[in-house]
């Protein structure tokens, strides 16, 4: 079931994303299976052209959540792209970004809390 509970989604993401800070005005979408969240995204820093996303997914990924994840920035906000940063060591999330059509836009060498790189991904409007 799709939920819009910012507090619950931030709590889910904070358990999985080291150093995630809450941003005023952020919008959150989560996917709940039973009593627990299995996926979540927080969109923040919308500037009219792009929005940043913080994402965490536990398997399996729901197609309904994926549709909502893509519809919110591109259909509701009308942005040209969604950007996000992913630790280079997070191979599962990097693979998901690639499958969605995102491209590596930049690499911040050694910037991750694990000492590895941080990869900036950009996903252009796939719904256009």
PDB file of C-alpha atoms in Angstrom:
ATOM      1  CA  UNK A   1       0.000   0.000   0.000  1.00  0.00           C
ATOM      2  CA  UNK A   2       1.289   3.476  -0.915  1.00  0.00           C
ATOM      3  CA  UNK A   3       1.683   5.846   2.040  1.00  0.00           C
ATOM      4  CA  UNK A   4       2.524   9.540   2.298  1.00  0.00           C
ATOM      5  CA  UNK A   5       3.738   9.640   5.906  1.00  0.00           C
ATOM      6  CA  UNK A   6       6.857  11.842   5.936  1.00  0.00           C
ATOM      7  CA  UNK A   7       7.849  10.826   9.476  1.00  0.00           C
ATOM      8  CA  UNK A   8       7.560   7.093   8.772  1.00  0.00           C
ATOM      9  CA  UNK A   9       9.419   7.291   5.457  1.00  0.00           C
ATOM     10  CA  UNK A  10      12.233   9.409   6.939  1.00  0.00           C
ATOM     11  CA  UNK A  11      12.616   6.869   9.761  1.00  0.00           C
ATOM     12  CA  UNK A  12      12.814   4.036   7.202  1.00  0.00           C
ATOM     13  CA  UNK A  13      15.393   5.903   5.109  1.00  0.00           C
ATOM     14  CA  UNK A  14      17.514   6.989   8.084  1.00  0.00           C
ATOM     15  CA  UNK A  15      18.011   3.331   9.024  1.00  0.00           C
ATOM     16  CA  UNK A  16      19.466   2.722   5.559  1.00  0.00           C
ATOM     17  CA  UNK A  17      21.138   6.002   4.540  1.00  0.00           C
ATOM     18  CA  UNK A  18      23.920   7.185   6.836  1.00  0.00           C
ATOM     19  CA  UNK A  19      23.770  10.898   7.618  1.00  0.00           C
ATOM     20  CA  UNK A  20      20.398  11.600   5.981  1.00  0.00           C
ATOM     21  CA  UNK A  21      19.068  14.921   7.261  1.00  0.00           C
ATOM     22  CA  UNK A  22      15.436  15.966   7.197  1.00  0.00           C
ATOM     23  CA  UNK A  23      14.704  18.902   4.894  1.00  0.00           C
ATOM     24  CA  UNK A  24      11.822  21.310   5.320  1.00  0.00           C
ATOM     25  CA  UNK A  25       9.247  20.997   2.556  1.00  0.00           C
ATOM     26  CA  UNK A  26      10.259  17.469   1.559  1.00  0.00           C
ATOM     27  CA  UNK A  27       7.630  15.092   0.181  1.00  0.00           C
ATOM     28  CA  UNK A  28       7.748  11.394   1.007  1.00  0.00           C
ATOM     29  CA  UNK A  29       6.279   8.284  -0.572  1.00  0.00           C
ATOM     30  CA  UNK A  30       6.512   4.870   0.986  1.00  0.00           C
ATOM     31  CA  UNK A  31       5.418   1.352   0.189  1.00  0.00           C
ATOM     32  CA  UNK A  32       4.046  -0.635   3.109  1.00  0.00           C
ATOM     33  CA  UNK A  33       3.745  -4.418   3.160  1.00  0.00           C
ATOM     34  CA  UNK A  34       1.753  -5.481   6.181  1.00  0.00           C
ATOM     35  CA  UNK A  35       2.886  -3.314   9.081  1.00  0.00           C
ATOM     36  CA  UNK A  36       6.349  -2.522   7.741  1.00  0.00           C
ATOM     37  CA  UNK A  37       7.717  -0.271   5.029  1.00  0.00           C
ATOM     38  CA  UNK A  38       9.614  -2.028   2.247  1.00  0.00           C
ATOM     39  CA  UNK A  39      10.485   1.037   0.123  1.00  0.00           C
ATOM     40  CA  UNK A  40      10.620   4.779   0.513  1.00  0.00           C
ATOM     41  CA  UNK A  41      11.624   7.948  -1.262  1.00  0.00           C
ATOM     42  CA  UNK A  42      11.951  11.528  -0.109  1.00  0.00           C
ATOM     43  CA  UNK A  43      11.911  14.271  -2.722  1.00  0.00           C
ATOM     44  CA  UNK A  44      13.504  17.574  -1.747  1.00  0.00           C
ATOM     45  CA  UNK A  45      15.029  20.776  -3.113  1.00  0.00           C
ATOM     46  CA  UNK A  46      12.594  21.105  -6.014  1.00  0.00           C
ATOM     47  CA  UNK A  47      13.688  24.136  -8.060  1.00  0.00           C
ATOM     48  CA  UNK A  48      11.336  23.902 -11.027  1.00  0.00           C
ATOM     49  CA  UNK A  49      13.825  22.042 -13.236  1.00  0.00           C
ATOM     50  CA  UNK A  50      15.065  19.235 -11.012  1.00  0.00           C
ATOM     51  CA  UNK A  51      14.345  17.573  -7.682  1.00  0.00           C
ATOM     52  CA  UNK A  52      16.622  15.485  -5.476  1.00  0.00           C
ATOM     53  CA  UNK A  53      15.529  12.030  -4.328  1.00  0.00           C
ATOM     54  CA  UNK A  54      16.725   9.841  -1.469  1.00  0.00           C
ATOM     55  CA  UNK A  55      15.671   6.229  -2.026  1.00  0.00           C
ATOM     56  CA  UNK A  56      15.816   2.963  -0.124  1.00  0.00           C
ATOM     57  CA  UNK A  57      14.274  -0.318  -1.219  1.00  0.00           C
ATOM     58  CA  UNK A  58      14.016  -3.675   0.463  1.00  0.00           C
ATOM     59  CA  UNK A  59      13.049  -6.504  -1.873  1.00  0.00           C
ATOM     60  CA  UNK A  60      10.658  -7.044  -3.540  1.00  0.00           C
ATOM     61  CA  UNK A  61      10.031  -3.746  -5.309  1.00  0.00           C
ATOM     62  CA  UNK A  62       6.369  -2.988  -5.996  1.00  0.00           C
ATOM     63  CA  UNK A  63       5.417  -1.814  -9.496  1.00  0.00           C
ATOM     64  CA  UNK A  64       2.841   0.506  -7.911  1.00  0.00           C
ATOM     65  CA  UNK A  65       5.551   2.156  -5.808  1.00  0.00           C
ATOM     66  CA  UNK A  66       7.776   2.466  -8.867  1.00  0.00           C
ATOM     67  CA  UNK A  67       4.951   4.135 -10.837  1.00  0.00           C
ATOM     68  CA  UNK A  68       4.369   6.612  -7.988  1.00  0.00           C
ATOM     69  CA  UNK A  69       8.125   7.231  -7.693  1.00  0.00           C
ATOM     70  CA  UNK A  70       8.237   8.248 -11.377  1.00  0.00           C
ATOM     71  CA  UNK A  71       4.874  10.037 -11.530  1.00  0.00           C
ATOM     72  CA  UNK A  72       5.474  12.430  -8.635  1.00  0.00           C
ATOM     73  CA  UNK A  73       8.534  14.285  -9.982  1.00  0.00           C
ATOM     74  CA  UNK A  74       7.673  14.135 -13.685  1.00  0.00           C
ATOM     75  CA  UNK A  75       3.874  14.449 -13.748  1.00  0.00           C
ATOM     76  CA  UNK A  76       3.057  16.262 -10.504  1.00  0.00           C
ATOM     77  CA  UNK A  77       6.120  18.520 -10.202  1.00  0.00           C
ATOM     78  CA  UNK A  78       6.841  18.751 -13.920  1.00  0.00           C
ATOM     79  CA  UNK A  79      10.618  18.618 -13.514  1.00  0.00           C
ATOM     80  CA  UNK A  80      13.047  17.689 -16.279  1.00  0.00           C
ATOM     81  CA  UNK A  81      15.160  15.402 -14.097  1.00  0.00           C
ATOM     82  CA  UNK A  82      15.491  13.656 -10.768  1.00  0.00           C
ATOM     83  CA  UNK A  83      18.920  13.525  -9.179  1.00  0.00           C
ATOM     84  CA  UNK A  84      20.234  11.464  -6.330  1.00  0.00           C
ATOM     85  CA  UNK A  85      23.468  10.348  -4.800  1.00  0.00           C
ATOM     86  CA  UNK A  86      24.313   6.722  -4.195  1.00  0.00           C
ATOM     87  CA  UNK A  87      27.325   5.219  -2.485  1.00  0.00           C
ATOM     88  CA  UNK A  88      29.459   3.406  -5.042  1.00  0.00           C
ATOM     89  CA  UNK A  89      29.352   0.403  -2.710  1.00  0.00           C
ATOM     90  CA  UNK A  90      25.527   0.231  -3.002  1.00  0.00           C
ATOM     91  CA  UNK A  91      25.467  -1.987  -6.076  1.00  0.00           C
ATOM     92  CA  UNK A  92      21.744  -2.818  -5.783  1.00  0.00           C
ATOM     93  CA  UNK A  93      20.590   0.804  -5.852  1.00  0.00           C
ATOM     94  CA  UNK A  94      23.075   1.645  -8.626  1.00  0.00           C
ATOM     95  CA  UNK A  95      21.675  -1.263 -10.688  1.00  0.00           C
ATOM     96  CA  UNK A  96      18.111  -0.028 -10.105  1.00  0.00           C
ATOM     97  CA  UNK A  97      19.096   3.487 -11.215  1.00  0.00           C
ATOM     98  CA  UNK A  98      20.587   2.031 -14.418  1.00  0.00           C
ATOM     99  CA  UNK A  99      17.468  -0.072 -15.109  1.00  0.00           C
ATOM    100  CA  UNK A 100      15.320   3.054 -14.781  1.00  0.00           C
ATOM    101  CA  UNK A 101      17.503   4.810 -17.344  1.00  0.00           C
ATOM    102  CA  UNK A 102      19.515   7.037 -15.006  1.00  0.00           C
ATOM    103  CA  UNK A 103      23.031   8.011 -15.966  1.00  0.00           C
ATOM    104  CA  UNK A 104      26.069   8.659 -13.815  1.00  0.00           C
ATOM    105  CA  UNK A 105      26.493  12.425 -13.856  1.00  0.00           C
ATOM    106  CA  UNK A 106      29.385  12.837 -11.438  1.00  0.00           C
ATOM    107  CA  UNK A 107      31.569  10.879  -9.057  1.00  0.00           C
ATOM    108  CA  UNK A 108      32.804  12.363  -5.798  1.00  0.00           C
ATOM    109  CA  UNK A 109      35.986  10.474  -5.007  1.00  0.00           C
ATOM    110  CA  UNK A 110      36.260   9.267  -1.416  1.00  0.00           C
ATOM    111  CA  UNK A 111      33.241  11.318  -0.286  1.00  0.00           C
ATOM    112  CA  UNK A 112      31.208   8.454   1.180  1.00  0.00           C
ATOM    113  CA  UNK A 113      31.036   7.709   4.899  1.00  0.00           C
ATOM    114  CA  UNK A 114      32.514   4.305   4.046  1.00  0.00           C
ATOM    115  CA  UNK A 115      35.517   6.012   2.390  1.00  0.00           C
ATOM    116  CA  UNK A 116      34.288   5.067  -1.068  1.00  0.00           C
ATOM    117  CA  UNK A 117      32.976   7.241  -3.846  1.00  0.00           C
ATOM    118  CA  UNK A 118      29.579   8.921  -3.993  1.00  0.00           C
ATOM    119  CA  UNK A 119      27.924   8.706  -7.403  1.00  0.00           C
ATOM    120  CA  UNK A 120      25.478  11.404  -8.538  1.00  0.00           C
ATOM    121  CA  UNK A 121      22.791   9.905 -10.777  1.00  0.00           C
ATOM    122  CA  UNK A 122      20.456  11.811 -13.071  1.00  0.00           C
ATOM    123  CA  UNK A 123      17.185  10.457 -14.437  1.00  0.00           C
ATOM    124  CA  UNK A 124      15.560  12.518 -17.156  1.00  0.00           C
ATOM    125  CA  UNK A 125      11.815  12.500 -17.690  1.00  0.00           C
ATOM    126  CA  UNK A 126      11.073   8.932 -18.693  1.00  0.00           C
ATOM    127  CA  UNK A 127       7.318   9.641 -18.886  1.00  0.00           C
ATOM    128  CA  UNK A 128       7.507  12.314 -21.604  1.00  0.00           C
TER     129      UNK A 128
END
